[in-house]
Short mmCIF file of C-alpha atoms in Angstrom, two decimals:
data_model
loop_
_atom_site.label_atom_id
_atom_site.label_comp_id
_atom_site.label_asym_id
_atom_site.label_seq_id
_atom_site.Cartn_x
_atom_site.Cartn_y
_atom_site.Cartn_z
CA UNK A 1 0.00 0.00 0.00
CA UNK A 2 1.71 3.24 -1.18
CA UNK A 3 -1.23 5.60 0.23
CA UNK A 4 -2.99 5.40 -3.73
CA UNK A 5 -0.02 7.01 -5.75
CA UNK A 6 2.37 9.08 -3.89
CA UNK A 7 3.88 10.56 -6.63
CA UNK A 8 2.76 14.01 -8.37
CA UNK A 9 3.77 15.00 -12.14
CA UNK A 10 4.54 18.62 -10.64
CA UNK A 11 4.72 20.66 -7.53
CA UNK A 12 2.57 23.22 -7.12
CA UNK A 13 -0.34 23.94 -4.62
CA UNK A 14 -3.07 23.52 -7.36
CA UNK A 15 -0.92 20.22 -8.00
CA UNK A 16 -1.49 19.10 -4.06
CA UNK A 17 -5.07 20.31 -3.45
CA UNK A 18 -5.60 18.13 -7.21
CA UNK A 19 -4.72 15.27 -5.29
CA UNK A 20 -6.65 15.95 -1.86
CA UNK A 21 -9.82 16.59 -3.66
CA UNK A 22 -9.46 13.31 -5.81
CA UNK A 23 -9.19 11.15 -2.26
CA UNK A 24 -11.80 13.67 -0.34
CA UNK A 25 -14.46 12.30 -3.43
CA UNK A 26 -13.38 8.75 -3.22
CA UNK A 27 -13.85 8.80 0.77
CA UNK A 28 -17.51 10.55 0.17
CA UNK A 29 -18.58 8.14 -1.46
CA UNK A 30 -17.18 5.47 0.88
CA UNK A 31 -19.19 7.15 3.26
CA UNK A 32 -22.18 7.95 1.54
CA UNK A 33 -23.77 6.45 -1.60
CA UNK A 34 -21.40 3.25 -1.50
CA UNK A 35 -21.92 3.41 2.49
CA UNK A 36 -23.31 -0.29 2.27
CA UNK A 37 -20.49 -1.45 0.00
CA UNK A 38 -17.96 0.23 3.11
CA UNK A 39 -20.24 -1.15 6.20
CA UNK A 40 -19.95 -4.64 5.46
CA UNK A 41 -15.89 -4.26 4.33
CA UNK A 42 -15.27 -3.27 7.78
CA UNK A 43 -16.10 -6.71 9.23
CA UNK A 44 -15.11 -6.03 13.27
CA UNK A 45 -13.47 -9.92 13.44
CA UNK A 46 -10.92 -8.78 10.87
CA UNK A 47 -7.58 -6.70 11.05
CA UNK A 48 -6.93 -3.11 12.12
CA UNK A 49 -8.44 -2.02 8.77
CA UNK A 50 -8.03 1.49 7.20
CA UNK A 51 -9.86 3.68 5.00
CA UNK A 52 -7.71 4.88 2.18
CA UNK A 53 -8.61 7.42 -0.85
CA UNK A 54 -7.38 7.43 -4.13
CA UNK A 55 -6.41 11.00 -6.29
CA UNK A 56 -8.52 9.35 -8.97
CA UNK A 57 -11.75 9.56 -6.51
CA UNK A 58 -11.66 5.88 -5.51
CA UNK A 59 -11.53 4.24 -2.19
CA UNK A 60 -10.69 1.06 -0.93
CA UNK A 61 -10.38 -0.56 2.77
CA UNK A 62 -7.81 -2.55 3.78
CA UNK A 63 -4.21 -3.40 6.05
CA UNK A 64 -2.30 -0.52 6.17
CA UNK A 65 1.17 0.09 4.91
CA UNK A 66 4.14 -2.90 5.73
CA UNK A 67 6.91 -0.28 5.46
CA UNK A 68 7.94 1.37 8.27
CA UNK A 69 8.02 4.72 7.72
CA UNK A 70 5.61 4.56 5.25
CA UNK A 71 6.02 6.27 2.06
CA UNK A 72 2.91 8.65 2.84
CA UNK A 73 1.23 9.28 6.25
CA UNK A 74 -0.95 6.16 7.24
CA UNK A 75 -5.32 6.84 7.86
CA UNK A 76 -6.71 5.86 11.27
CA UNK A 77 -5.87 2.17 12.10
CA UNK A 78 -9.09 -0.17 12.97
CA UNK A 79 -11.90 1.69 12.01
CA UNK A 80 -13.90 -1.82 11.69
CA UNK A 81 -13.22 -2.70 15.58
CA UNK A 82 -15.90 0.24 16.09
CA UNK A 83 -18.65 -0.61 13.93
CA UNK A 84 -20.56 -2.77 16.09
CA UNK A 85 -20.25 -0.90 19.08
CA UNK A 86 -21.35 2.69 18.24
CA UNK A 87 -24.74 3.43 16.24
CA UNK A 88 -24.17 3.35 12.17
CA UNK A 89 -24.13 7.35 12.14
CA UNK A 90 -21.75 8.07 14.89
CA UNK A 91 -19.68 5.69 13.68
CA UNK A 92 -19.88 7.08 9.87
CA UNK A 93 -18.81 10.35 11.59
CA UNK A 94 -16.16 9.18 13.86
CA UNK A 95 -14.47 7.69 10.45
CA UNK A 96 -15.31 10.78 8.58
CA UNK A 97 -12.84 13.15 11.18
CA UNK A 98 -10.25 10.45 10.63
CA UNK A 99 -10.38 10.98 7.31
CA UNK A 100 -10.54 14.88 7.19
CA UNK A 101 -7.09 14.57 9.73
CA UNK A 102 -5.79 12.02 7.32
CA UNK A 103 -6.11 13.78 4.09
CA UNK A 104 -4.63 16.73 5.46
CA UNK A 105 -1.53 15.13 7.11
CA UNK A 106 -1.25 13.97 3.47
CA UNK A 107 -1.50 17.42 1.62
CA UNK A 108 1.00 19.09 3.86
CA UNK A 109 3.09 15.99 3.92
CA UNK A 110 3.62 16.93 0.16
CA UNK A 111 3.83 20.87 0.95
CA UNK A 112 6.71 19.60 3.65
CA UNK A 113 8.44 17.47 0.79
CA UNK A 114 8.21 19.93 -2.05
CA UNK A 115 9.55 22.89 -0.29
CA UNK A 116 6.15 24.65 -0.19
CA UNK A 117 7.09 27.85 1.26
CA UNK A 118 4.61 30.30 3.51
CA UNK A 119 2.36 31.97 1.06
CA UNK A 120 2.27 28.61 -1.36
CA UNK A 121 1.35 26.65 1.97
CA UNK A 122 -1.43 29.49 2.92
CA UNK A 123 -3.08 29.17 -0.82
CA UNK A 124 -2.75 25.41 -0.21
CA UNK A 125 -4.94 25.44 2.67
CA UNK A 126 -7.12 28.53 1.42
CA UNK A 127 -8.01 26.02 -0.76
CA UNK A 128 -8.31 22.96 1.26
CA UNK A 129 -10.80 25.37 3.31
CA UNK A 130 -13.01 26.38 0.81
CA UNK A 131 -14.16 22.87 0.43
CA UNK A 132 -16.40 21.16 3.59
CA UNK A 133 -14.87 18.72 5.42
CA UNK A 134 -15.93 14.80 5.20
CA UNK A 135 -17.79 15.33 8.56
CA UNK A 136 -19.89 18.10 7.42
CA UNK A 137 -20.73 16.12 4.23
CA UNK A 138 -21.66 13.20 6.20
CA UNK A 139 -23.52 14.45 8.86
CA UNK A 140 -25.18 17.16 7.19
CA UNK A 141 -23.62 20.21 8.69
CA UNK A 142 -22.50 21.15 5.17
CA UNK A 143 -26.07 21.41 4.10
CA UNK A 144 -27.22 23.37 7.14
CA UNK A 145 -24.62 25.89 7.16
CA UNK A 146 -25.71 26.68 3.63
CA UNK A 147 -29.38 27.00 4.41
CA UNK A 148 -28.29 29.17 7.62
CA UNK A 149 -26.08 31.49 4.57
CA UNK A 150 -29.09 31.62 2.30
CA UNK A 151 -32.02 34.02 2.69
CA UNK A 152 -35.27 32.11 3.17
CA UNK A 153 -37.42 32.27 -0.11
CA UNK A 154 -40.45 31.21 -0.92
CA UNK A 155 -40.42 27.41 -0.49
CA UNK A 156 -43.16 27.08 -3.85
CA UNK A 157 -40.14 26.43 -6.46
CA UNK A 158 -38.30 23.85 -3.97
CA UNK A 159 -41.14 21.62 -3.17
CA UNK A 160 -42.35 21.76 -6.44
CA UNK A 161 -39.25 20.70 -8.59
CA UNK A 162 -37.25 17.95 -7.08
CA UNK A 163 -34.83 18.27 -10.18
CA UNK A 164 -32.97 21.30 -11.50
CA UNK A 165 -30.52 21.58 -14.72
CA UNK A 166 -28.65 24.69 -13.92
CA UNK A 167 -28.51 26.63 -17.50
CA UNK A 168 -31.43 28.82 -18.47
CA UNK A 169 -30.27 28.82 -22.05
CA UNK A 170 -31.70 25.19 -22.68
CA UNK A 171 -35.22 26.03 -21.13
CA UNK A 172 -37.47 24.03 -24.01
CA UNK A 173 -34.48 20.51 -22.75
CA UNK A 174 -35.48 21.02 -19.04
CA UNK A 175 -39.19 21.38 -19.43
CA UNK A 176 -39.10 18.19 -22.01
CA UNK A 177 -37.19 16.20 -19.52
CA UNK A 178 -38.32 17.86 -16.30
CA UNK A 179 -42.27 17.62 -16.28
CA UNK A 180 -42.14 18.30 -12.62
CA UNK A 181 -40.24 21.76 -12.61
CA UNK A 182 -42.50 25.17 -13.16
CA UNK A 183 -42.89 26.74 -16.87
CA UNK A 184 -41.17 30.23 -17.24
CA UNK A 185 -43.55 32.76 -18.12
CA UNK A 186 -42.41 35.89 -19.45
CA UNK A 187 -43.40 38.55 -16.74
CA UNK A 188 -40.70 39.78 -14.94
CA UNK A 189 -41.49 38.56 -11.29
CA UNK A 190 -41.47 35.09 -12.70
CA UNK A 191 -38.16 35.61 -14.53
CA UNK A 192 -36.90 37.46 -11.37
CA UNK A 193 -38.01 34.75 -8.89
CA UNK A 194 -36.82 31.80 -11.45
CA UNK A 195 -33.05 33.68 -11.21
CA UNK A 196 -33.34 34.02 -7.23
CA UNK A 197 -34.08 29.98 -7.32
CA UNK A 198 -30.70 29.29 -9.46
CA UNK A 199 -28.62 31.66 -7.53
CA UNK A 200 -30.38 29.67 -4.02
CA UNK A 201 -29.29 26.12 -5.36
CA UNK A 202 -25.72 27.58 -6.59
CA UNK A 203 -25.08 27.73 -3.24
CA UNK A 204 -26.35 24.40 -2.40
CA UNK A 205 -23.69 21.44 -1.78
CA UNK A 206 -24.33 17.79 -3.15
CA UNK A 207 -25.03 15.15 -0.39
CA UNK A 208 -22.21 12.67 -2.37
CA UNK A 209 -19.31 15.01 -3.29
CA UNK A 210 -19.84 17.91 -0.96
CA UNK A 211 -19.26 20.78 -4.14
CA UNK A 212 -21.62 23.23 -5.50
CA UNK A 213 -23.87 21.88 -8.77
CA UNK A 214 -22.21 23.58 -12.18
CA UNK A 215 -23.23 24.45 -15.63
CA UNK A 216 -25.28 21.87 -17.34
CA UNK A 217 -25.08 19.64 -14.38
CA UNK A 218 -28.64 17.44 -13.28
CA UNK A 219 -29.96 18.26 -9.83
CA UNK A 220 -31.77 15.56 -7.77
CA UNK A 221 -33.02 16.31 -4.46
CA UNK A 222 -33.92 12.92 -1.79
CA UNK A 223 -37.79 12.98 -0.75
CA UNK A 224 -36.30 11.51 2.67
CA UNK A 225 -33.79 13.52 3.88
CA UNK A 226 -34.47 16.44 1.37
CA UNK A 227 -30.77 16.94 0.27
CA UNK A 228 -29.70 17.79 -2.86
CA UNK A 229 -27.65 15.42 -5.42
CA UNK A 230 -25.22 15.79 -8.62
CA UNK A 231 -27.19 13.37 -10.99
CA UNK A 232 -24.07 11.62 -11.89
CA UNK A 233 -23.02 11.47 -8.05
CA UNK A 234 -26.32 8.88 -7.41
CA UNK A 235 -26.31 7.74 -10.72
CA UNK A 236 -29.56 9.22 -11.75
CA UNK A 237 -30.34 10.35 -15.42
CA UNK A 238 -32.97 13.25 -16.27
CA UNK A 239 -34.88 10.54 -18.06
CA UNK A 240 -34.82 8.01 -15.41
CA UNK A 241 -35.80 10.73 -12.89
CA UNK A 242 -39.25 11.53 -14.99
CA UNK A 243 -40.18 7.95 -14.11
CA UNK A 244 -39.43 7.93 -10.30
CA UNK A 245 -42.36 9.35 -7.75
CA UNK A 246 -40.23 9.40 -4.34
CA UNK A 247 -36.69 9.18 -5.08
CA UNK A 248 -34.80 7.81 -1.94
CA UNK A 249 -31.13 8.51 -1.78
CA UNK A 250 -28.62 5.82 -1.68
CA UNK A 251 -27.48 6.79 2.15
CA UNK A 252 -31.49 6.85 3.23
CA UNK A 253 -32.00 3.36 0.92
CA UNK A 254 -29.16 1.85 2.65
CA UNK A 255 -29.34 2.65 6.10
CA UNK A 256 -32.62 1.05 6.20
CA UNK A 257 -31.19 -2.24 5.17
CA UNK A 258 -28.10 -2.19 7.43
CA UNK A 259 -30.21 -1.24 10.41
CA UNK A 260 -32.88 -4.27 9.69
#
């Protein structure tokens, strides 16, 4: 284990905070739609067992490093001897600051080797900071400090359009594929209010990756726990989405079947 590719092509801070956001993905989605996949990999009767993410926004668990010192700092060690004995969310969260500690270890572990000096190390971490942690993402802080940011509309466009596509210029595509989303009229309050809805979910994070939606990106939000979702984060299509009545998150699907 070599810490998923310790290497970099070059040495910059963009270079480094490449990297960290490549493993932060790959351990969201370890901890949130592939949590079922990462429950029953951290069997409690085997080895200390670590979570590890990849640059390429992969994950895998599994025996830390043989090398001692190891080529890049090591993640928590036994994160499976807890499952059992804590409730499924405390321990998601309890892995989750492990990870956020880990990943950073690693991005300043490469600052350290490169020779980063004081303002390249700052940008690094202005960066790093812009981003919510793991923990936030997985216990929903991340979405609640947004709401707490973002004046509270009128709530008629949000319960009314579960899905969003986030470019006005392709109107006639989101109608055809989004039967559930409001018509734009051509008064200006409508137009005005339609804008004010856009510029709310901008600011909106995605329950799986923990970033803001972009251009041309589909927008799903969970009937259960009512967060929001990159399409291609839950693998959801537009066209799929026309077809589903109450659409149930992978982390709200699958704790129900780990708990019975």
């Amino acid at each position: 284990m070599d810490g998923g590719g310790a290497t970099l092509v070059s040495h910059s801070p963009e270079d480094v905070f490449r990297d960290f956001r490549g493993r932060r993905a790959g351990m969201i989605k370890a901890l949130t739609t592939e949590v079922e996949k990462f429950y029953h990999l951290c069997d409690p009767e085997k080895e200390n067992l670590s979570l590890y993410g990849f640059p390429n926004e992969t994950w895998e668990v599994n025996l830390p490093a043989e090398e001692v010192p190891p080529e890049l700092p090591e993640p928590a060690l036994g994160i499976n001897f807890a499952r059992d004995g804590m409730t499924e969310n405390d321990w998601l969260a309890l892995v989750a600051i492990h990870s956020d500690s880990w990943l950073l270890a690693v991005a300043f572990y490469f600052s350290a080797r490169f020779g980063f000096d004081k303002e390249s190390r700052r940008r690094l971490f202005n960066m790093i900071n812009n981003l919510p942690t793991i923990y936030e993402v997985v216990t929903g802080l991340a979405k609640k400090q947004v709401k707490e940011k973002t004046p509270n509309r009128s709530n008629k466009n949000k319960s009314s359009s579960k899905c969003y596509i986030s470019q006005r210029s392709s109107e006639a595509e989101v109608r055809k594929s989004l039967p559930s989303m409001p018509p734009y009229k051509d008064d200006e309050d409508d137009i005005r209010e339609g804008h004010e809805d856009f510029e709310e979910h901008d600011n909106t994070l995605c329950g799986a990756c923990g970033e803001n939606y972009g251009n041309d990106e589909f927008w799903i939000c969970c009937d259960i726990c009512e967060q929001w979702f990159h399409g291609k984060c839950v693998k959801i299509t537009p066209a799929r989405a026309e077809h589903i009545k109450q659409y149930k998150c992978p982390s709200c699907s699958n704790s129900k079947r780990i708990r019975a």
